[in-house]
Tab-separated table of C-alpha atoms in Angstrom:
chain	number	residue	atom	x	y	z
A	30	MET	CA	97.791	87.281	123.896
A	31	VAL	CA	95.844	84.820	121.757
A	32	GLU	CA	92.665	86.440	123.022
A	33	ALA	CA	93.959	89.921	122.085
A	34	LEU	CA	94.191	88.658	118.482
A	35	THR	CA	91.008	86.586	118.302
A	36	GLY	CA	88.741	88.594	120.577
A	37	GLY	CA	87.956	85.273	122.301
A	38	THR	CA	86.368	83.765	119.188
A	39	PRO	CA	88.676	81.406	117.278
A	40	PRO	CA	88.817	82.024	113.505
A	41	ARG	CA	87.105	79.642	111.092
A	42	VAL	CA	89.229	76.513	111.141
A	43	TRP	CA	89.539	75.772	107.439
A	44	SER	CA	90.743	79.283	106.694
A	45	LEU	CA	93.073	79.349	109.682
A	46	LEU	CA	94.696	76.072	108.598
A	47	VAL	CA	95.357	77.561	105.172
A	48	THR	CA	97.218	80.332	106.980
A	49	VAL	CA	99.097	77.844	109.174
A	50	PHE	CA	100.347	75.835	106.203
A	51	GLY	CA	101.023	78.925	104.105
A	52	ASP	CA	103.051	80.566	106.857
A	53	LEU	CA	104.864	77.645	108.485
A	54	ALA	CA	105.111	75.048	105.719
A	55	GLN	CA	105.150	76.744	102.346
A	56	ASP	CA	108.651	75.449	101.448
A	57	LEU	CA	108.885	72.418	99.202
A	58	GLY	CA	108.832	69.286	101.351
A	59	ALA	CA	107.916	71.115	104.572
A	60	GLU	CA	105.669	68.959	106.764
A	61	ILE	CA	103.734	69.720	109.928
A	62	SER	CA	103.427	66.798	112.276
A	63	GLY	CA	100.003	65.873	113.671
A	64	PRO	CA	101.006	66.612	117.283
A	65	THR	CA	102.390	70.041	116.367
A	66	LEU	CA	99.238	70.871	114.437
A	67	THR	CA	97.087	69.776	117.346
A	68	ARG	CA	99.016	71.891	119.807
A	69	LEU	CA	98.812	74.928	117.508
A	70	THR	CA	95.050	74.629	117.033
A	71	ASP	CA	94.534	73.819	120.712
A	72	ALA	CA	96.380	76.983	121.701
A	73	ILE	CA	94.141	79.028	119.416
A	74	GLY	CA	91.016	77.528	120.968
A	75	ILE	CA	89.987	75.214	118.141
A	76	LYS	CA	88.324	71.934	119.151
A	77	PRO	CA	90.130	68.716	118.007
A	78	GLU	CA	87.037	67.501	116.169
A	79	ALA	CA	86.743	70.806	114.221
A	80	ALA	CA	90.440	70.593	113.270
A	81	ARG	CA	89.978	66.998	112.045
A	82	VAL	CA	86.987	67.952	109.904
A	83	ALA	CA	88.857	70.892	108.400
A	84	LEU	CA	91.959	68.797	107.654
A	85	HIS	CA	89.759	66.212	105.970
A	86	ARG	CA	88.160	68.915	103.849
A	87	LEU	CA	91.524	70.459	102.917
A	88	ARG	CA	92.717	67.059	101.769
A	89	LYS	CA	89.571	66.412	99.740
A	90	GLU	CA	89.916	69.844	98.101
A	91	GLY	CA	93.507	69.145	97.118
A	92	TRP	CA	95.191	71.651	99.449
A	93	ILE	CA	97.126	69.147	101.541
A	94	ASP	CA	98.530	65.606	101.495
A	95	THR	CA	98.873	63.360	104.514
A	96	ARG	CA	101.218	60.493	105.297
A	97	ARG	CA	101.680	58.264	108.301
A	98	VAL	CA	104.886	58.750	110.272
A	99	GLY	CA	105.039	56.169	113.068
A	100	ARG	CA	102.030	56.671	115.336
A	101	HIS	CA	101.121	60.053	113.874
A	102	SER	CA	100.175	61.765	110.640
A	103	ALA	CA	102.240	64.400	108.880
A	104	TYR	CA	100.658	67.074	106.664
A	105	ARG	CA	102.078	69.031	103.789
A	106	LEU	CA	100.725	71.372	101.100
A	107	THR	CA	100.150	69.812	97.671
A	108	GLU	CA	101.812	71.445	94.669
A	109	TRP	CA	98.537	73.203	93.986
A	110	GLY	CA	98.229	74.311	97.609
A	111	ARG	CA	101.789	75.647	97.541
A	112	ALA	CA	101.028	77.589	94.389
A	113	GLN	CA	97.942	79.145	96.013
A	114	SER	CA	99.955	80.144	99.055
A	115	ALA	CA	102.798	81.511	96.975
A	116	ALA	CA	100.385	83.612	94.903
A	117	ALA	CA	98.942	85.242	98.021
A	118	SER	CA	102.273	85.724	99.811
A	119	PRO	CA	103.344	89.062	98.263
A	120	ARG	CA	100.052	90.630	99.382
A	121	ILE	CA	100.324	89.147	102.857
A	122	TYR	CA	104.019	89.639	103.591
A	123	GLY	CA	104.782	92.746	101.536
A	124	ARG	CA	105.459	95.863	103.553
A	125	GLU	CA	104.715	98.126	100.576
A	126	GLU	CA	101.263	99.043	99.310
A	127	ALA	CA	99.762	96.555	96.840
A	128	ALA	CA	100.260	98.925	93.888
A	129	LYS	CA	101.969	102.249	93.225
A	130	THR	CA	99.663	103.425	90.434
A	131	ALA	CA	95.959	103.549	89.760
A	132	CYS	CA	93.826	104.321	86.789
A	133	LEU	CA	90.235	104.566	85.782
A	134	ILE	CA	89.463	102.231	82.915
A	135	VAL	CA	86.715	102.974	80.428
A	136	PRO	CA	86.301	99.987	78.113
A	137	ALA	CA	85.723	100.737	74.444
A	138	PRO	CA	81.990	100.798	73.691
A	139	SER	CA	82.428	97.767	71.451
A	140	ALA	CA	84.380	95.790	74.045
A	141	GLY	CA	81.427	94.657	76.139
A	142	ALA	CA	81.455	96.994	79.105
A	143	ASP	CA	80.323	94.292	81.505
A	144	ALA	CA	83.234	91.919	80.900
A	145	PRO	CA	85.113	91.823	84.196
A	146	ILE	CA	88.669	93.116	84.285
A	147	ALA	CA	91.012	91.050	86.451
A	148	ASN	CA	91.970	92.623	89.779
A	149	ALA	CA	89.850	95.685	89.048
A	150	VAL	CA	87.210	97.338	91.197
A	151	PRO	CA	83.902	97.748	89.371
A	152	LEU	CA	82.608	101.311	89.661
A	153	GLY	CA	79.347	100.498	87.962
A	154	GLN	CA	78.418	101.883	84.523
A	155	GLY	CA	80.985	99.496	83.025
A	156	LEU	CA	83.874	101.431	84.609
A	157	TRP	CA	86.765	99.971	86.522
A	158	LEU	CA	89.527	101.071	88.842
A	159	ALA	CA	92.761	99.139	88.552
A	160	ALA	CA	96.461	99.526	89.201
A	161	GLU	CA	97.321	99.300	85.514
A	162	THR	CA	95.711	99.102	82.102
A	163	PRO	CA	95.351	95.600	80.749
A	164	ALA	CA	97.991	95.183	78.019
A	165	GLY	CA	96.818	95.706	74.454
A	166	SER	CA	93.578	97.181	75.672
A	167	THR	CA	91.377	99.458	73.585
A	168	ALA	CA	90.084	100.944	76.814
A	169	LEU	CA	90.646	104.532	77.841
A	170	ALA	CA	92.888	104.490	80.925
A	171	CYS	CA	93.009	107.688	82.947
A	172	PRO	CA	95.788	107.765	85.529
A	173	LEU	CA	94.678	108.674	89.041
A	174	THR	CA	97.652	110.073	90.889
A	175	VAL	CA	98.138	110.752	94.551
A	176	ASP	CA	97.220	114.379	93.797
A	177	ALA	CA	93.833	113.399	92.407
A	178	ASP	CA	90.970	114.939	94.327
A	179	LEU	CA	88.997	111.769	94.871
A	180	PRO	CA	85.382	112.126	95.927
A	181	ASP	CA	84.254	110.091	98.929
A	182	TRP	CA	82.105	107.754	96.883
A	183	ILE	CA	85.179	106.392	95.118
A	184	GLY	CA	86.746	105.405	98.432
A	185	ALA	CA	83.491	103.711	99.398
A	186	ARG	CA	83.690	101.576	96.254
A	187	VAL	CA	87.334	100.720	96.837
A	188	ALA	CA	86.738	99.688	100.448
A	189	PRO	CA	83.118	99.270	101.503
A	190	ALA	CA	82.188	99.906	105.127
A	191	SER	CA	82.346	96.197	106.042
A	192	LEU	CA	85.963	95.972	104.853
A	193	CYS	CA	86.885	99.249	106.612
A	194	ASP	CA	85.361	97.903	109.821
A	195	LEU	CA	87.347	94.687	109.497
A	196	ALA	CA	90.561	96.688	108.979
A	197	THR	CA	89.814	98.820	112.043
A	198	LEU	CA	89.087	95.764	114.180
A	199	THR	CA	92.265	94.117	112.928
A	200	VAL	CA	94.554	97.092	113.558
A	201	ARG	CA	93.189	97.354	117.108
A	202	ARG	CA	93.930	93.681	117.736
A	203	LEU	CA	97.420	94.034	116.295
A	204	GLN	CA	98.015	97.106	118.482
A	205	ALA	CA	96.874	95.202	121.561
A	206	CYS	CA	99.201	92.354	120.627
A	207	GLU	CA	102.075	94.791	120.123
A	208	THR	CA	101.511	96.275	123.583
A	209	LEU	CA	101.528	92.826	125.179
A	210	LEU	CA	104.609	91.732	123.219
A	211	ASN	CA	106.493	94.799	124.430
A	212	GLU	CA	105.797	93.673	128.002
A	213	THR	CA	106.963	90.101	127.294
A	214	SER	CA	110.510	88.734	127.214
A	215	GLN	CA	111.261	85.521	125.332
A	216	LEU	CA	108.335	83.367	124.103
A	217	PRO	CA	108.420	79.552	123.704
A	218	ALA	CA	108.598	78.531	120.036
A	219	LEU	CA	105.061	77.179	119.967
A	220	GLN	CA	103.520	80.291	121.495
A	221	ALA	CA	105.515	82.484	119.130
A	222	ALA	CA	104.234	80.391	116.224
A	223	VAL	CA	100.637	80.698	117.447
A	224	LEU	CA	100.874	84.484	117.664
A	225	ARG	CA	102.588	84.690	114.304
A	226	VAL	CA	99.893	82.598	112.645
A	227	LEU	CA	97.140	84.718	114.176
A	228	ILE	CA	98.836	87.951	113.088
A	229	VAL	CA	99.237	86.654	109.533
A	230	HIS	CA	95.677	85.377	109.575
A	231	GLY	CA	94.163	88.652	110.793
A	232	TRP	CA	96.020	90.763	108.247
A	233	ARG	CA	95.475	88.184	105.487
A	234	ARG	CA	91.692	88.514	105.817
A	235	VAL	CA	92.004	92.274	105.240
A	236	ALA	CA	94.723	92.065	102.576
A	237	LEU	CA	93.086	89.487	100.340
A	238	ARG	CA	89.732	91.305	100.393
A	239	SER	CA	91.360	94.636	99.516
A	240	PRO	CA	91.693	95.684	95.895
A	241	VAL	CA	95.180	95.893	94.409
A	242	LEU	CA	95.416	99.690	94.505
A	243	PRO	CA	97.693	102.279	96.120
A	244	ASP	CA	96.817	103.398	99.638
A	245	TYR	CA	95.709	106.840	98.396
A	246	MET	CA	92.769	105.257	96.602
A	247	PHE	CA	91.287	104.040	99.893
A	248	PRO	CA	88.950	106.036	102.142
A	249	LYS	CA	90.489	108.505	104.585
A	250	ALA	CA	89.392	106.371	107.541
A	251	TRP	CA	90.970	103.213	106.076
A	252	ASP	CA	93.101	101.330	108.625
A	253	GLY	CA	94.334	98.708	106.178
A	254	ALA	CA	97.664	100.443	105.521
A	255	ALA	CA	98.291	100.659	109.272
A	256	CYS	CA	97.414	96.952	109.564
A	257	ARG	CA	99.936	96.109	106.869
A	258	ARG	CA	102.779	98.031	108.508
A	259	LEU	CA	102.001	96.773	111.995
A	260	ALA	CA	101.678	93.151	110.845
A	261	SER	CA	105.029	93.520	109.103
A	262	ASP	CA	106.618	94.956	112.278
A	263	LEU	CA	105.206	92.187	114.467
A	264	LEU	CA	106.319	89.432	112.095
A	265	GLN	CA	109.861	90.770	112.355
A	266	ILE	CA	109.642	90.507	116.160
A	267	LEU	CA	108.237	86.982	115.820
A	268	PRO	CA	110.306	85.327	113.073
A	269	ARG	CA	108.982	82.125	111.538
A	270	PRO	CA	110.025	79.194	113.759
A	271	SER	CA	111.464	76.071	112.165
A	272	LEU	CA	109.151	73.083	112.079
A	273	ASP	CA	111.849	71.078	113.856
A	274	ALA	CA	111.790	73.523	116.746
A	275	LEU	CA	108.014	73.157	116.956
A	276	ASP	CA	108.185	69.364	116.816
A	277	SER	CA	110.863	69.163	119.490
A	278	THR	CA	108.764	71.396	121.789
A	279	ASP	CA	106.142	68.770	121.241
A	280	LEU	CA	108.514	65.932	122.130
A	281	ARG	CA	109.515	67.633	125.372
A	282	ARG	CA	105.890	67.781	126.428
A	283	SER	CA	104.772	64.327	125.350
B	9	MET	CA	88.531	133.602	45.310
B	10	VAL	CA	84.957	133.555	46.562
B	11	GLU	CA	84.531	130.245	44.777
B	12	ALA	CA	87.673	128.853	46.407
B	13	LEU	CA	85.986	129.452	49.765
B	14	THR	CA	82.431	128.393	48.909
B	15	GLY	CA	83.099	125.604	46.412
B	16	GLY	CA	80.582	127.358	44.179
B	17	THR	CA	77.657	126.820	46.598
B	18	PRO	CA	76.860	129.901	48.679
B	19	PRO	CA	76.444	129.212	52.425
B	20	ARG	CA	73.014	129.211	54.025
B	21	VAL	CA	71.984	132.845	54.104
B	22	TRP	CA	70.678	133.208	57.627
B	23	SER	CA	73.838	131.711	59.096
B	24	LEU	CA	76.098	133.746	56.794
B	25	LEU	CA	74.388	136.989	57.824
B	26	VAL	CA	75.024	136.144	61.473
B	27	THR	CA	78.705	135.907	60.537
B	28	VAL	CA	78.559	139.194	58.576
B	29	PHE	CA	77.086	141.128	61.481
B	30	GLY	CA	79.264	139.370	64.054
B	31	ASP	CA	82.437	140.106	62.111
B	32	LEU	CA	81.801	143.555	60.652
B	33	ALA	CA	79.301	145.159	63.034
B	34	GLN	CA	79.722	143.702	66.515
B	35	ASP	CA	80.701	147.075	68.069
B	36	LEU	CA	78.025	148.991	69.942
B	37	GLY	CA	76.184	151.247	67.443
B	38	ALA	CA	77.815	149.717	64.349
B	39	GLU	CA	75.393	149.669	61.421
B	40	ILE	CA	75.576	148.040	57.998
B	41	SER	CA	73.778	149.978	55.290
B	42	GLY	CA	71.367	148.166	53.010
B	43	PRO	CA	73.447	148.816	49.867
B	44	THR	CA	76.639	147.495	51.502
B	45	LEU	CA	74.820	144.405	52.704
B	46	THR	CA	73.396	143.819	49.235
B	47	ARG	CA	76.790	144.162	47.595
B	48	LEU	CA	78.355	141.772	50.130
B	49	THR	CA	75.678	139.104	49.654
B	50	ASP	CA	75.712	139.633	45.854
B	51	ALA	CA	79.453	139.027	45.771
B	52	ILE	CA	79.013	135.777	47.678
B	53	GLY	CA	76.365	134.601	45.214
B	54	ILE	CA	73.287	135.040	47.404
B	55	LYS	CA	70.084	136.055	45.622
B	56	PRO	CA	68.528	139.366	46.762
B	57	GLU	CA	65.225	137.673	47.624
B	58	ALA	CA	66.984	135.074	49.795
B	59	ALA	CA	68.855	137.873	51.580
B	60	ARG	CA	65.600	139.779	52.209
B	61	VAL	CA	63.904	136.670	53.658
B	62	ALA	CA	66.867	135.967	55.948
B	63	LEU	CA	67.048	139.579	57.164
B	64	HIS	CA	63.329	139.463	57.932
B	65	ARG	CA	63.795	136.252	59.898
B	66	LEU	CA	66.803	137.653	61.821
B	67	ARG	CA	64.708	140.682	62.796
B	68	LYS	CA	61.788	138.521	63.888
B	69	GLU	CA	64.107	136.358	65.977
B	70	GLY	CA	65.569	139.372	67.746
B	71	TRP	CA	69.049	139.260	66.217
B	72	ILE	CA	68.915	142.562	64.364
B	73	ASP	CA	67.145	145.918	64.314
B	74	THR	CA	66.455	147.996	61.213
B	75	ARG	CA	65.979	151.687	60.698
B	76	ARG	CA	65.354	153.827	57.642
B	77	VAL	CA	68.205	156.102	56.560
B	78	GLY	CA	67.101	158.193	53.581
B	79	ARG	CA	66.145	155.900	50.701
B	80	HIS	CA	67.770	152.842	52.341
B	81	SER	CA	67.616	150.672	55.450
B	82	ALA	CA	70.417	150.272	57.977
B	83	TYR	CA	70.871	147.136	60.063
B	84	ARG	CA	72.472	146.563	63.422
B	85	LEU	CA	72.681	143.758	65.943
B	86	THR	CA	70.297	144.003	68.904
B	87	GLU	CA	71.780	143.866	72.398
B	88	TRP	CA	70.898	140.161	72.463
B	89	GLY	CA	72.464	139.633	69.046
B	90	ARG	CA	75.641	141.394	70.144
B	91	ALA	CA	75.788	139.215	73.256
B	92	GLN	CA	75.468	136.066	71.122
B	93	SER	CA	78.228	137.244	68.808
B	94	ALA	CA	80.487	138.250	71.678
B	95	ALA	CA	80.014	134.871	73.335
B	96	ALA	CA	81.140	133.053	70.180
B	97	SER	CA	84.025	135.401	69.347
B	98	PRO	CA	86.755	133.835	71.514
B	99	ARG	CA	86.180	130.477	69.835
B	100	ILE	CA	86.160	132.025	66.359
B	101	TYR	CA	88.997	134.528	66.630
B	102	GLY	CA	91.244	132.833	69.189
B	103	ARG	CA	94.506	131.504	67.804
B	104	GLU	CA	94.978	129.160	70.756
B	105	GLU	CA	93.210	125.843	71.235
B	106	ALA	CA	89.813	126.098	72.926
B	107	ALA	CA	91.146	124.598	76.169
B	108	LYS	CA	94.510	123.606	77.616
B	109	THR	CA	93.248	120.824	79.902
B	110	ALA	CA	90.884	117.900	79.624
B	111	CYS	CA	89.404	115.467	82.055
B	112	LEU	CA	87.121	112.506	82.147
B	113	ILE	CA	84.194	113.150	84.446
B	114	VAL	CA	82.434	110.323	86.255
B	115	PRO	CA	79.389	111.722	88.044
B	116	ALA	CA	78.683	110.372	91.525
B	117	PRO	CA	76.237	107.467	91.322
B	118	SER	CA	73.681	109.519	93.258
B	119	ALA	CA	74.028	112.571	91.012
B	120	GLY	CA	71.916	111.378	88.109
B	121	ALA	CA	74.403	110.207	85.542
B	122	ASP	CA	72.254	111.395	82.667
B	123	ALA	CA	72.144	115.062	83.660
B	124	PRO	CA	74.057	116.879	80.928
B	125	ILE	CA	77.246	118.701	81.870
B	126	ALA	CA	77.691	122.048	80.118
B	127	ASN	CA	80.274	122.084	77.301
B	128	ALA	CA	81.064	118.410	77.854
B	129	VAL	CA	81.226	115.597	75.342
B	130	PRO	CA	79.021	112.656	76.332
B	131	LEU	CA	80.936	109.375	76.155
B	132	GLY	CA	77.898	107.269	76.912
B	133	GLN	CA	77.453	105.307	80.159
B	134	GLY	CA	76.929	108.628	81.955
B	135	LEU	CA	80.540	109.679	81.372
B	136	TRP	CA	81.741	113.002	80.049
B	137	LEU	CA	84.835	114.607	78.618
B	138	ALA	CA	85.320	118.264	79.484
B	139	ALA	CA	88.055	120.848	79.822
B	140	GLU	CA	87.493	121.230	83.550
B	141	THR	CA	85.530	119.756	86.417
B	142	PRO	CA	82.354	121.644	87.232
B	143	ALA	CA	82.981	123.581	90.464
B	144	GLY	CA	81.771	121.951	93.668
B	145	SER	CA	81.175	118.700	91.868
B	146	THR	CA	80.997	115.341	93.607
B	147	ALA	CA	82.116	113.739	90.349
B	148	LEU	CA	85.388	111.944	89.910
B	149	ALA	CA	87.492	113.988	87.482
B	150	CYS	CA	90.463	112.201	85.931
B	151	PRO	CA	92.887	114.527	84.149
B	152	LEU	CA	93.742	113.503	80.605
B	153	THR	CA	97.084	115.016	79.730
B	154	VAL	CA	98.822	115.331	76.417
B	155	ASP	CA	100.769	112.171	77.336
B	156	ALA	CA	97.592	110.119	77.705
B	157	ASP	CA	97.448	107.188	75.328
B	158	LEU	CA	93.982	107.857	73.953
B	159	PRO	CA	92.281	105.035	72.085
B	160	ASP	CA	90.815	105.867	68.699
B	161	TRP	CA	87.219	105.559	69.845
B	162	ILE	CA	87.688	108.556	72.149
B	163	GLY	CA	88.743	110.746	69.242
B	164	ALA	CA	85.721	109.530	67.308
B	165	ARG	CA	83.471	110.735	70.132
B	166	VAL	CA	85.231	114.096	70.356
B	167	ALA	CA	85.013	114.714	66.601
B	168	PRO	CA	82.739	112.384	64.661
B	169	ALA	CA	83.569	111.661	61.016
B	170	SER	CA	81.130	114.313	59.737
B	171	LEU	CA	82.913	117.032	61.734
B	172	CYS	CA	86.339	115.748	60.671
B	173	ASP	CA	85.214	115.849	57.050
B	174	LEU	CA	83.967	119.404	57.451
B	175	ALA	CA	87.301	120.438	58.992
B	176	THR	CA	89.211	118.812	56.124
B	177	LEU	CA	87.023	120.509	53.514
B	178	THR	CA	87.451	123.825	55.303
B	179	VAL	CA	91.221	123.645	55.626
B	180	ARG	CA	91.496	122.847	51.903
B	181	ARG	CA	89.371	125.869	51.043
B	182	LEU	CA	91.420	128.082	53.339
B	183	GLN	CA	94.630	126.770	51.762
B	184	ALA	CA	93.276	127.493	48.274
B	185	CYS	CA	92.353	130.998	49.402
B	186	GLU	CA	95.827	131.504	50.901
B	187	THR	CA	97.457	130.471	47.615
B	188	LEU	CA	95.313	132.917	45.672
B	189	LEU	CA	95.881	135.714	48.186
B	190	ASN	CA	99.636	135.230	47.857
B	191	GLU	CA	99.288	135.854	44.124
B	192	THR	CA	97.163	138.976	44.643
B	193	SER	CA	98.307	142.489	45.459
B	194	GLN	CA	95.913	144.967	47.068
B	195	LEU	CA	92.191	144.087	47.226
B	196	PRO	CA	89.326	146.599	47.137
B	197	ALA	CA	87.708	147.008	50.600
B	198	LEU	CA	84.518	145.250	49.610
B	199	GLN	CA	86.267	142.220	48.136
B	200	ALA	CA	88.531	142.020	51.183
B	201	ALA	CA	85.430	142.124	53.391
B	202	VAL	CA	83.772	139.363	51.373
B	203	LEU	CA	86.796	137.086	51.692
B	204	ARG	CA	87.143	137.871	55.358
B	205	VAL	CA	83.498	137.058	56.029
B	206	LEU	CA	83.778	133.766	54.145
B	207	ILE	CA	86.949	132.799	56.025
B	208	VAL	CA	85.314	133.575	59.359
B	209	HIS	CA	82.187	131.749	58.293
B	210	GLY	CA	84.002	128.610	57.170
B	211	TRP	CA	86.071	128.338	60.315
B	212	ARG	CA	83.098	129.320	62.530
B	213	ARG	CA	81.124	126.317	61.313
B	214	VAL	CA	83.964	124.015	62.389
B	215	ALA	CA	84.815	125.888	65.597
B	216	LEU	CA	81.327	126.107	67.032
B	217	ARG	CA	80.618	122.446	66.399
B	218	SER	CA	83.878	121.369	68.038
B	219	PRO	CA	83.949	120.531	71.727
B	220	VAL	CA	85.888	122.847	74.047
B	221	LEU	CA	88.876	120.547	74.477
B	222	PRO	CA	92.609	120.712	73.804
B	223	ASP	CA	93.800	119.719	70.324
B	224	TYR	CA	95.366	116.499	71.665
B	225	MET	CA	91.921	115.134	72.477
B	226	PHE	CA	90.925	115.182	68.794
B	227	PRO	CA	91.528	112.366	66.301
B	228	LYS	CA	94.937	112.144	64.644
B	229	ALA	CA	93.424	113.061	61.267
B	230	TRP	CA	91.690	116.145	62.685
B	231	ASP	CA	92.227	119.261	60.530
B	232	GLY	CA	90.429	121.639	62.877
B	233	ALA	CA	93.603	122.908	64.535
B	234	ALA	CA	95.117	123.645	61.107
B	235	CYS	CA	91.883	125.457	60.166
B	236	ARG	CA	92.116	127.611	63.260
B	237	ARG	CA	95.720	128.653	62.636
B	238	LEU	CA	95.180	129.271	58.943
B	239	ALA	CA	92.000	131.275	59.515
B	240	SER	CA	93.880	133.346	62.055
B	241	ASP	CA	96.754	133.946	59.584
B	242	LEU	CA	94.378	134.940	56.780
B	243	LEU	CA	92.389	137.303	59.001
B	244	GLN	CA	95.654	139.109	59.776
B	245	ILE	CA	96.295	139.520	56.054
B	246	LEU	CA	92.715	140.748	55.601
B	247	PRO	CA	92.055	143.076	58.540
B	248	ARG	CA	88.468	144.017	59.305
B	249	PRO	CA	87.507	146.962	57.049
B	250	SER	CA	85.642	149.920	58.546
B	251	LEU	CA	81.970	150.118	57.681
B	252	ASP	CA	82.604	153.651	56.402
B	253	ALA	CA	85.107	152.267	53.915
B	254	LEU	CA	82.576	149.717	52.741
B	255	ASP	CA	79.803	152.307	52.464
B	256	SER	CA	81.998	154.707	50.505
B	257	THR	CA	82.931	151.939	48.097
B	258	ASP	CA	79.244	151.618	47.685
B	259	LEU	CA	78.814	155.387	47.012
B	260	ARG	CA	81.520	155.370	44.370
B	261	ARG	CA	79.661	152.681	42.490
B	262	SER	CA	76.074	153.982	42.878
């Protein structure tokens, strides 16, 4: 089932570990023990040396802290790392589209048309698509409703072909995982956690690259909305395991 | 009352004569006799020589035809001249705003953003404001409804200060004329025709320079809509006289 979600190629380790901590240990004080982390990355097909390098880098970058607990290390998100995870969580775990409204923003001629607008998609010519007008703006904001007859080139700006392809690949992997899960009875806590992390990770890559806009702004062939719903369904089937449960699985095996 | 409408400076003759023919002689076969034309232009304060030069130019440009009738000339619009007048008439005589809808048009990046769009206001950056999307367009058209919160710079593009000033001047003249008309009983046909022509001419200068957009797209201080309604009211008080009535006035005096 891991292979259904990775296609046989493990994800980049650094990024995957961000998902692991964000999903399993986002709560204040939550720690992942070294053995549990090793067994999670092992199960995903990540080499121990690659995991060590990535953990070292995450610590240097201020994402995680480490402490010794007996013979092992224990890892937790820093305050900054927790804040990063918390900021991304609504996009990753929300079942609803990222925004309900959209508008075209034309900055005032005097406002410096090239100044970037946060969370907005540049259309070129100094124009932007965004969910809402920036407050206090002198820009012209034209609402784009679900009834708007959007030309294809707008969709292509909202989600370029590379992002659409990633969404299509991801929905296929999630569908394959769903099929296999339906054929499976109870899963051990560690395997459930591995699948859960890979599901979150696959959808997260699509979600965080997608602009904050309603689904109707995306191209007709966009699979991102299907990804979001399917990821949400699968995460309900595979609820987040407690770190204690994962650690005790570890103890049984060691 | 002529002075109330002209401010003491007669309008440019060529342009005024286009209004005279368009208002009084737009029907197929309608002719204005030389004496009637002279008495109309006299009453407005136009010198006979200036009128002759303008009539010559209008003939050369294909607006009017002349024929001899006894001792005098008679003038009529050519087919082309009638078509020009007819095309402008809905804007000049309509009581309703020039359009009910507006949209912002963003041409497709491939479409050559600088190609002008008919009847549209250029916003710069290749963007346009227009009443409707051109049919079969690949442009993005964002509707701008009456509820849209339009920034001031949009209004300034729709009606620049010079046009706003002209509308304000015109509405004041029309108001002065209305006041005087309310104090007046019956007017001789020729004087009624003179006032009517000057009212049409004043409003025509504003109307034909204004973009074809709903009133809500114009600046808050825009007096053009008030001009349109007042011109329409005054033209009902001063119905178009028959050319026969004007010619017979002429006979009585000659």
